[in-house]
GROMACS .gro file of C-alpha atoms in nm:
model
  361
    1MET     CA    1   2.612  -0.666   3.062
    2GLY     CA    2   2.297  -0.846   3.176
    3LYS     CA    3   2.095  -1.089   2.992
    4LEU     CA    4   1.843  -0.833   2.921
    5GLY     CA    5   2.103  -0.606   2.781
    6VAL     CA    6   2.221  -0.846   2.539
    7VAL     CA    7   1.869  -0.965   2.445
    8CYS     CA    8   1.801  -0.574   2.364
    9LEU     CA    9   2.113  -0.586   2.166
   10ILE     CA   10   2.004  -0.877   1.950
   11LEU     CA   11   1.664  -0.740   1.888
   12LEU     CA   12   1.803  -0.404   1.790
   13ALA     CA   13   2.029  -0.593   1.525
   14LEU     CA   14   1.760  -0.803   1.398
   15ASN     CA   15   1.522  -0.468   1.325
   16PHE     CA   16   1.797  -0.293   1.139
   17SER     CA   17   1.874  -0.600   0.929
   18PHE     CA   18   1.499  -0.668   0.849
   19GLY     CA   19   1.437  -0.282   0.809
   20ALA     CA   20   1.181  -0.269   1.064
   21ARG     CA   21   0.989   0.085   1.091
   22GLY     CA   22   0.721   0.260   1.261
   23GLU     CA   23   0.432   0.436   1.123
   24PRO     CA   24   0.514   0.614   0.794
   25GLN     CA   25   0.598   0.961   0.821
   26VAL     CA   26   0.221   1.074   0.651
   27PRO     CA   27  -0.073   0.847   0.677
   28CYS     CA   28  -0.092   0.852   0.274
   29TYR     CA   29   0.066   0.912  -0.048
   30PHE     CA   30  -0.143   0.990  -0.367
   31ILE     CA   31   0.050   0.993  -0.701
   32PHE     CA   32  -0.049   1.173  -1.023
   33GLY     CA   33   0.130   1.158  -1.344
   34ASP     CA   34   0.260   0.973  -1.634
   35SER     CA   35   0.448   0.681  -1.758
   36LEU     CA   36   0.755   0.789  -1.527
   37VAL     CA   37   0.533   0.682  -1.207
   38ASP     CA   38   0.262   0.499  -1.357
   39ASN     CA   39   0.273   0.136  -1.195
   40GLY     CA   40   0.030  -0.075  -1.354
   41ASN     CA   41  -0.299   0.173  -1.459
   42ASN     CA   42  -0.229   0.100  -1.815
   43ASN     CA   43  -0.230  -0.290  -1.802
   44GLN     CA   44  -0.596  -0.299  -1.892
   45LEU     CA   45  -0.625  -0.023  -2.134
   46ARG     CA   46  -0.602  -0.042  -2.512
   47SER     CA   47  -0.282   0.147  -2.522
   48LEU     CA   48   0.065   0.114  -2.677
   49ALA     CA   49   0.198   0.279  -2.400
   50ARG     CA   50   0.243  -0.033  -2.168
   51ALA     CA   51   0.504  -0.203  -1.991
   52ASP     CA   52   0.367  -0.513  -1.834
   53TYR     CA   53   0.623  -0.735  -2.015
   54LEU     CA   54   0.989  -0.837  -1.986
   55PRO     CA   55   1.253  -0.664  -1.998
   56TYR     CA   56   1.074  -0.429  -1.801
   57GLY     CA   57   1.085  -0.516  -1.422
   58ILE     CA   58   1.381  -0.739  -1.511
   59ASP     CA   59   1.515  -0.609  -1.158
   60PHE     CA   60   1.184  -0.553  -0.980
   61PRO     CA   61   1.087  -0.797  -0.682
   62ASN     CA   62   0.777  -0.887  -0.850
   63GLY     CA   63   0.894  -0.857  -1.237
   64PRO     CA   64   0.676  -0.685  -1.479
   65THR     CA   65   0.417  -0.478  -1.308
   66GLY     CA   66   0.368  -0.210  -1.574
   67ARG     CA   67   0.625   0.049  -1.444
   68PHE     CA   68   0.829   0.197  -1.735
   69CYS     CA   69   1.181   0.078  -1.572
   70ASN     CA   70   1.399  -0.180  -1.498
   71GLY     CA   71   1.324  -0.145  -1.137
   72LYS     CA   72   1.161   0.108  -0.891
   73THR     CA   73   1.013   0.429  -1.014
   74THR     CA   74   1.105   0.770  -0.820
   75VAL     CA   75   0.749   0.734  -0.633
   76ASP     CA   76   0.839   0.386  -0.497
   77ILE     CA   77   1.151   0.511  -0.358
   78ILE     CA   78   1.007   0.826  -0.219
   79ALA     CA   79   0.724   0.585  -0.040
   80GLU     CA   80   1.048   0.368   0.125
   81LEU     CA   81   1.195   0.687   0.226
   82LEU     CA   82   0.849   0.825   0.402
   83GLY     CA   83   0.856   0.512   0.566
   84PHE     CA   84   0.559   0.305   0.380
   85ASP     CA   85   0.625  -0.093   0.423
   86ASP     CA   86   0.480  -0.143   0.082
   87TYR     CA   87   0.472   0.033  -0.254
   88ILE     CA   88   0.137   0.270  -0.320
   89LEU     CA   89  -0.097   0.040  -0.524
   90PRO     CA   90  -0.233   0.145  -0.888
   91TYR     CA   91  -0.578   0.293  -0.879
   92SER     CA   92  -0.672   0.009  -1.116
   93THR     CA   93  -0.616  -0.273  -0.826
   94ALA     CA   94  -0.645  -0.059  -0.501
   95ARG     CA   95  -0.947  -0.170  -0.314
   96GLY     CA   96  -1.106  -0.151   0.040
   97ARG     CA   97  -0.890  -0.010   0.341
   98ASP     CA   98  -0.555  -0.029   0.096
   99ILE     CA   99  -0.712   0.317  -0.023
  100LEU     CA  100  -0.597   0.484   0.316
  101ARG     CA  101  -0.239   0.417   0.249
  102GLY     CA  102  -0.259   0.640  -0.086
  103VAL     CA  103  -0.320   0.552  -0.452
  104ASN     CA  104  -0.126   0.581  -0.766
  105PHE     CA  105  -0.343   0.739  -1.042
  106ALA     CA  106  -0.078   0.787  -1.298
  107SER     CA  107  -0.115   0.662  -1.632
  108ALA     CA  108   0.149   0.657  -1.930
  109ALA     CA  109   0.096   0.899  -2.225
  110ALA     CA  110  -0.113   1.103  -1.988
  111GLY     CA  111  -0.108   1.481  -2.013
  112ILE     CA  112  -0.225   1.821  -1.881
  113ARG     CA  113  -0.438   1.855  -2.218
  114GLU     CA  114  -0.695   1.607  -2.285
  115GLU     CA  115  -0.538   1.534  -2.663
  116THR     CA  116  -0.178   1.456  -2.559
  117GLY     CA  117  -0.070   1.120  -2.613
  118GLN     CA  118  -0.395   0.997  -2.831
  119GLN     CA  119  -0.192   0.845  -3.101
  120LEU     CA  120  -0.047   0.585  -2.853
  121GLY     CA  121  -0.428   0.490  -2.772
  122GLY     CA  122  -0.600   0.479  -2.431
  123ARG     CA  123  -0.432   0.670  -2.117
  124ILE     CA  124  -0.611   0.865  -1.841
  125SER     CA  125  -0.525   1.260  -1.878
  126PHE     CA  126  -0.481   1.462  -1.567
  127SER     CA  127  -0.827   1.558  -1.546
  128GLY     CA  128  -0.933   1.176  -1.564
  129GLN     CA  129  -0.676   1.114  -1.273
  130VAL     CA  130  -0.834   1.394  -1.058
  131ARG     CA  131  -1.178   1.241  -1.132
  132ASN     CA  132  -1.045   0.900  -1.009
  133TYR     CA  133  -0.932   1.071  -0.699
  134GLN     CA  134  -1.259   1.222  -0.631
  135ASN     CA  135  -1.400   0.854  -0.658
  136THR     CA  136  -1.140   0.762  -0.409
  137VAL     CA  137  -1.224   1.061  -0.180
  138SER     CA  138  -1.588   0.910  -0.177
  139GLN     CA  139  -1.478   0.604  -0.067
  140VAL     CA  140  -1.256   0.726   0.200
  141VAL     CA  141  -1.565   0.932   0.344
  142ASN     CA  142  -1.760   0.589   0.355
  143ILE     CA  143  -1.456   0.374   0.549
  144LEU     CA  144  -1.389   0.665   0.795
  145GLY     CA  145  -1.748   0.754   0.883
  146ASP     CA  146  -1.781   1.122   0.785
  147GLU     CA  147  -1.663   1.394   0.563
  148ASN     CA  148  -1.460   1.581   0.877
  149THR     CA  149  -1.284   1.307   0.976
  150ALA     CA  150  -1.178   1.232   0.576
  151ALA     CA  151  -1.088   1.570   0.572
  152ASN     CA  152  -0.872   1.570   0.868
  153TYR     CA  153  -0.715   1.226   0.749
  154LEU     CA  154  -0.642   1.343   0.390
  155SER     CA  155  -0.478   1.699   0.493
  156LYS     CA  156  -0.203   1.512   0.631
  157CYS     CA  157  -0.128   1.315   0.290
  158ILE     CA  158   0.122   1.404   0.063
  159TYR     CA  159   0.012   1.444  -0.290
  160SER     CA  160   0.265   1.403  -0.589
  161ILE     CA  161   0.206   1.579  -0.929
  162GLY     CA  162   0.435   1.533  -1.225
  163LEU     CA  163   0.261   1.603  -1.542
  164GLY     CA  164   0.365   1.779  -1.859
  165SER     CA  165   0.647   1.573  -2.015
  166ASN     CA  166   0.360   1.427  -2.276
  167ASP     CA  167   0.230   1.730  -2.355
  168TYR     CA  168   0.582   1.825  -2.511
  169LEU     CA  169   0.681   1.484  -2.617
  170ASN     CA  170   0.347   1.359  -2.741
  171ASN     CA  171   0.191   1.663  -2.862
  172TYR     CA  172   0.375   2.016  -2.905
  173PHE     CA  173   0.702   1.838  -3.078
  174MET     CA  174   0.513   1.601  -3.269
  175PRO     CA  175   0.379   1.803  -3.572
  176LEU     CA  176   0.295   1.504  -3.741
  177TYR     CA  177  -0.018   1.431  -3.513
  178TYR     CA  178  -0.069   1.781  -3.318
  179ASN     CA  179  -0.102   2.129  -3.432
  180THR     CA  180  -0.009   2.308  -3.105
  181GLY     CA  181   0.349   2.370  -3.221
  182SER     CA  182   0.234   2.588  -3.483
  183ARG     CA  183  -0.054   2.735  -3.286
  184TYR     CA  184   0.172   2.837  -2.984
  185THR     CA  185   0.496   3.007  -2.909
  186PRO     CA  186   0.670   2.793  -2.631
  187GLU     CA  187   0.585   3.069  -2.396
  188GLN     CA  188   0.194   3.068  -2.496
  189TYR     CA  189   0.214   2.698  -2.481
  190ALA     CA  190   0.329   2.670  -2.124
  191ASP     CA  191   0.065   2.949  -2.018
  192VAL     CA  192  -0.188   2.730  -2.162
  193LEU     CA  193  -0.089   2.435  -1.957
  194ILE     CA  194  -0.017   2.617  -1.653
  195GLN     CA  195  -0.402   2.755  -1.659
  196GLN     CA  196  -0.520   2.371  -1.698
  197TYR     CA  197  -0.270   2.248  -1.450
  198THR     CA  198  -0.415   2.526  -1.200
  199GLU     CA  199  -0.758   2.413  -1.225
  200GLN     CA  200  -0.670   2.035  -1.150
  201LEU     CA  201  -0.479   2.141  -0.858
  202GLN     CA  202  -0.779   2.366  -0.732
  203ALA     CA  203  -1.003   2.047  -0.760
  204LEU     CA  204  -0.753   1.854  -0.568
  205TYR     CA  205  -0.759   2.113  -0.317
  206ASN     CA  206  -1.143   2.120  -0.285
  207TYR     CA  207  -1.124   1.746  -0.231
  208GLY     CA  208  -0.886   1.780   0.088
  209ALA     CA  209  -0.549   1.774  -0.082
  210ARG     CA  210  -0.325   2.026   0.135
  211LYS     CA  211   0.034   1.901   0.100
  212PHE     CA  212   0.150   1.934  -0.270
  213ALA     CA  213   0.488   1.816  -0.421
  214LEU     CA  214   0.464   1.950  -0.791
  215ILE     CA  215   0.717   1.784  -0.986
  216GLY     CA  216   0.911   2.017  -1.284
  217VAL     CA  217   0.966   1.830  -1.624
  218GLY     CA  218   1.287   1.677  -1.694
  219ALA     CA  219   1.561   1.739  -1.951
  220ILE     CA  220   1.326   1.578  -2.265
  221GLY     CA  221   1.588   1.712  -2.521
  222CYS     CA  222   1.829   1.482  -2.344
  223SER     CA  223   1.655   1.150  -2.404
  224PRO     CA  224   1.794   0.898  -2.616
  225ASN     CA  225   1.490   0.928  -2.860
  226GLU     CA  226   1.534   1.317  -2.896
  227LEU     CA  227   1.925   1.260  -2.950
  228ALA     CA  228   1.863   0.989  -3.214
  229GLN     CA  229   1.633   1.194  -3.403
  230ASN     CA  230   1.767   1.547  -3.349
  231SER     CA  231   2.107   1.545  -3.227
  232GLN     CA  232   2.410   1.558  -3.483
  233ASP     CA  233   2.645   1.401  -3.261
  234GLY     CA  234   2.414   1.178  -3.059
  235ARG     CA  235   2.524   1.351  -2.731
  236THR     CA  236   2.417   1.714  -2.761
  237CYS     CA  237   2.089   1.777  -2.608
  238VAL     CA  238   1.826   1.936  -2.821
  239ALA     CA  239   1.815   2.302  -2.694
  240ARG     CA  240   1.475   2.413  -2.816
  241ILE     CA  241   1.318   2.120  -2.635
  242ASN     CA  242   1.484   2.187  -2.319
  243SER     CA  243   1.420   2.569  -2.356
  244ALA     CA  244   1.036   2.502  -2.351
  245ASN     CA  245   1.077   2.248  -2.076
  246GLU     CA  246   1.253   2.529  -1.872
  247ILE     CA  247   0.979   2.782  -1.966
  248PHE     CA  248   0.709   2.537  -1.821
  249ASN     CA  249   0.917   2.500  -1.519
  250ASN     CA  250   0.967   2.841  -1.440
  251ARG     CA  251   0.584   2.873  -1.469
  252LEU     CA  252   0.529   2.600  -1.232
  253LYS     CA  253   0.757   2.722  -0.978
  254ALA     CA  254   0.558   3.058  -0.974
  255LEU     CA  255   0.265   2.875  -0.924
  256VAL     CA  256   0.394   2.727  -0.605
  257ASP     CA  257   0.425   3.074  -0.489
  258GLN     CA  258   0.095   3.185  -0.629
  259PHE     CA  259  -0.096   2.869  -0.426
  260ASN     CA  260   0.111   2.932  -0.125
  261ASN     CA  261   0.006   3.301  -0.094
  262ASN     CA  262  -0.366   3.226  -0.131
  263ASN     CA  263  -0.384   2.932   0.081
  264SER     CA  264  -0.280   2.965   0.449
  265ASP     CA  265  -0.387   2.612   0.510
  266ALA     CA  266  -0.209   2.434   0.216
  267LYS     CA  267   0.170   2.381   0.128
  268PHE     CA  268   0.284   2.373  -0.233
  269THR     CA  269   0.652   2.299  -0.296
  270TYR     CA  270   0.823   2.243  -0.651
  271ILE     CA  271   1.074   1.966  -0.738
  272ASN     CA  272   1.340   2.067  -0.986
  273ALA     CA  273   1.369   1.728  -1.159
  274TYR     CA  274   1.528   1.902  -1.453
  275GLY     CA  275   1.821   2.042  -1.247
  276ILE     CA  276   1.887   1.722  -1.067
  277PHE     CA  277   1.889   1.546  -1.409
  278GLN     CA  278   2.138   1.804  -1.559
  279ASP     CA  279   2.354   1.736  -1.295
  280MET     CA  280   2.352   1.373  -1.351
  281ILE     CA  281   2.460   1.374  -1.692
  282SER     CA  282   2.706   1.671  -1.648
  283ARG     CA  283   2.873   1.476  -1.363
  284PRO     CA  284   2.805   1.107  -1.429
  285SER     CA  285   3.075   0.957  -1.298
  286THR     CA  286   3.014   1.124  -0.935
  287TYR     CA  287   2.695   0.889  -0.946
  288GLY     CA  288   2.854   0.578  -1.103
  289PHE     CA  289   2.716   0.626  -1.441
  290ARG     CA  290   2.898   0.573  -1.751
  291VAL     CA  291   2.645   0.618  -2.040
  292THR     CA  292   2.397   0.912  -2.022
  293ASN     CA  293   2.294   0.917  -2.390
  294ALA     CA  294   2.181   0.578  -2.471
  295GLY     CA  295   1.903   0.343  -2.356
  296CYS     CA  296   1.991   0.024  -2.179
  297CYS     CA  297   1.705  -0.152  -2.400
  298GLY     CA  298   1.611  -0.016  -2.715
  299VAL     CA  299   1.680   0.002  -3.082
  300GLY     CA  300   1.882   0.196  -3.336
  301ARG     CA  301   2.094   0.501  -3.294
  302ASN     CA  302   2.135   0.587  -2.936
  303ASN     CA  303   1.916   0.275  -2.845
  304GLY     CA  304   1.652   0.542  -2.887
  305GLN     CA  305   1.478   0.506  -3.215
  306ILE     CA  306   1.261   0.232  -3.108
  307THR     CA  307   1.196   0.166  -2.756
  308CYS     CA  308   1.255  -0.138  -2.579
  309LEU     CA  309   1.073  -0.435  -2.733
  310PRO     CA  310   0.906  -0.723  -2.563
  311TYR     CA  311   1.143  -1.001  -2.444
  312GLN     CA  312   1.456  -0.776  -2.591
  313THR     CA  313   1.811  -0.852  -2.388
  314PRO     CA  314   1.893  -0.520  -2.252
  315CYS     CA  315   2.240  -0.419  -2.114
  316GLN     CA  316   2.393  -0.606  -1.844
  317ASN     CA  317   2.552  -0.322  -1.657
  318ARG     CA  318   2.183  -0.127  -1.573
  319LYS     CA  319   2.345   0.059  -1.278
  320GLU     CA  320   2.603   0.236  -1.514
  321TYR     CA  321   2.308   0.378  -1.725
  322VAL     CA  322   2.102   0.697  -1.650
  323PHE     CA  323   1.845   0.560  -1.910
  324TRP     CA  324   1.646   0.235  -1.900
  325ASP     CA  325   1.499   0.293  -2.268
  326ALA     CA  326   1.463   0.574  -2.499
  327TYR     CA  327   1.270   0.793  -2.259
  328HIS     CA  328   1.280   0.665  -1.900
  329PRO     CA  329   1.532   0.691  -1.631
  330SER     CA  330   1.706   0.360  -1.513
  331GLU     CA  331   1.626   0.245  -1.148
  332ALA     CA  332   1.986   0.383  -1.067
  333ALA     CA  333   1.895   0.753  -1.185
  334ASN     CA  334   1.559   0.714  -1.035
  335THR     CA  335   1.720   0.665  -0.703
  336ILE     CA  336   1.915   0.954  -0.760
  337ILE     CA  337   1.635   1.184  -0.840
  338ALA     CA  338   1.376   1.052  -0.557
  339ARG     CA  339   1.637   1.090  -0.271
  340ARG     CA  340   1.698   1.430  -0.377
  341SER     CA  341   1.338   1.503  -0.402
  342TYR     CA  342   1.297   1.369  -0.061
  343SER     CA  343   1.625   1.538   0.098
  344ALA     CA  344   1.755   1.831  -0.120
  345GLU     CA  345   2.114   1.783  -0.149
  346SER     CA  346   2.117   2.135  -0.332
  347PRO     CA  347   1.933   2.465  -0.267
  348SER     CA  348   1.788   2.449  -0.624
  349ASP     CA  349   1.664   2.068  -0.585
  350ALA     CA  350   1.323   2.186  -0.416
  351TYR     CA  351   1.148   2.499  -0.340
  352PRO     CA  352   1.065   2.639  -0.063
  353ILE     CA  353   1.085   2.290   0.095
  354ASP     CA  354   1.186   1.913   0.045
  355ILE     CA  355   0.930   1.643   0.041
  356ARG     CA  356   1.085   1.509   0.402
  357ARG     CA  357   1.002   1.871   0.552
  358LEU     CA  358   0.681   1.859   0.359
  359ALA     CA  359   0.582   1.576   0.545
  360GLN     CA  360   0.651   1.730   0.878
  361VAL     CA  361   0.444   2.054   0.826
   0.00000   0.00000   0.00000
């Protein structure tokens, strides 16, 4: 082999070792959601729903950032898989040309309904997040020069939307603060949520969004907090909560068909977070998990009665826990959810296509 060949091989090896990559698969990635994907938007709010203190971020390179996890969230990992060389910035700090890579609008305690999570203080509801996106679009138009160029650019981006969890956790199943549980049956409540969800999706579409990944609600009845309060043995998931979550998810999946049929210039897909999660807790050893029913950090039964406290010492074997705290998955669990959302391992993981294929259409 000549000297040139050796040099090429060395450069190739260096590229692999430093993870060099070309352009991302899409120009930008916009994120709407709650504490499962919030990466700092609540840090400046008067809110109990904040995670800008240790041990949150104990395994994240920058320490505590406002992520409700020991490390990376699902959208951090999906950003990596899409080829971005850095994580998508929160709306609270994204400035200038940074917004061209996308923005994370997610806010802990946020819901589809305006009142959801209000007992926790400040938060940015789904409609508030959409308004923030509309502000961002006007900035994108200014940067790129005109509306047509901006519209063409935004049409190539991925829009990840994951809301609904708090509408159950911090609304429907919290009768002390909310009356929705007595006003609506689970079917009626899901219909009301989907109606409001539809309006926000239409607003995003009207402002240039064309590639949508709608993330289903997880199995909230299996969280350490619900197990601590409502499970006799501390292991059996709370059926009435999971059943309500499944009703919502079925409506959301049907909404994907509705939007795809009505908008030939857009593509909507559903990510089955519930099913992926159920697979992890029913076959934990397959994924290296040992503890599926308790938080790595928390207080009381299942480490779930009170969530992870400031400067509390968490468990050491974090990769063996599905849950980081009373409500949120660990980085290890987020990694599996993200990978299967991006590239489906089972036909039920995504409908009709996974995020990898959504990037290509």
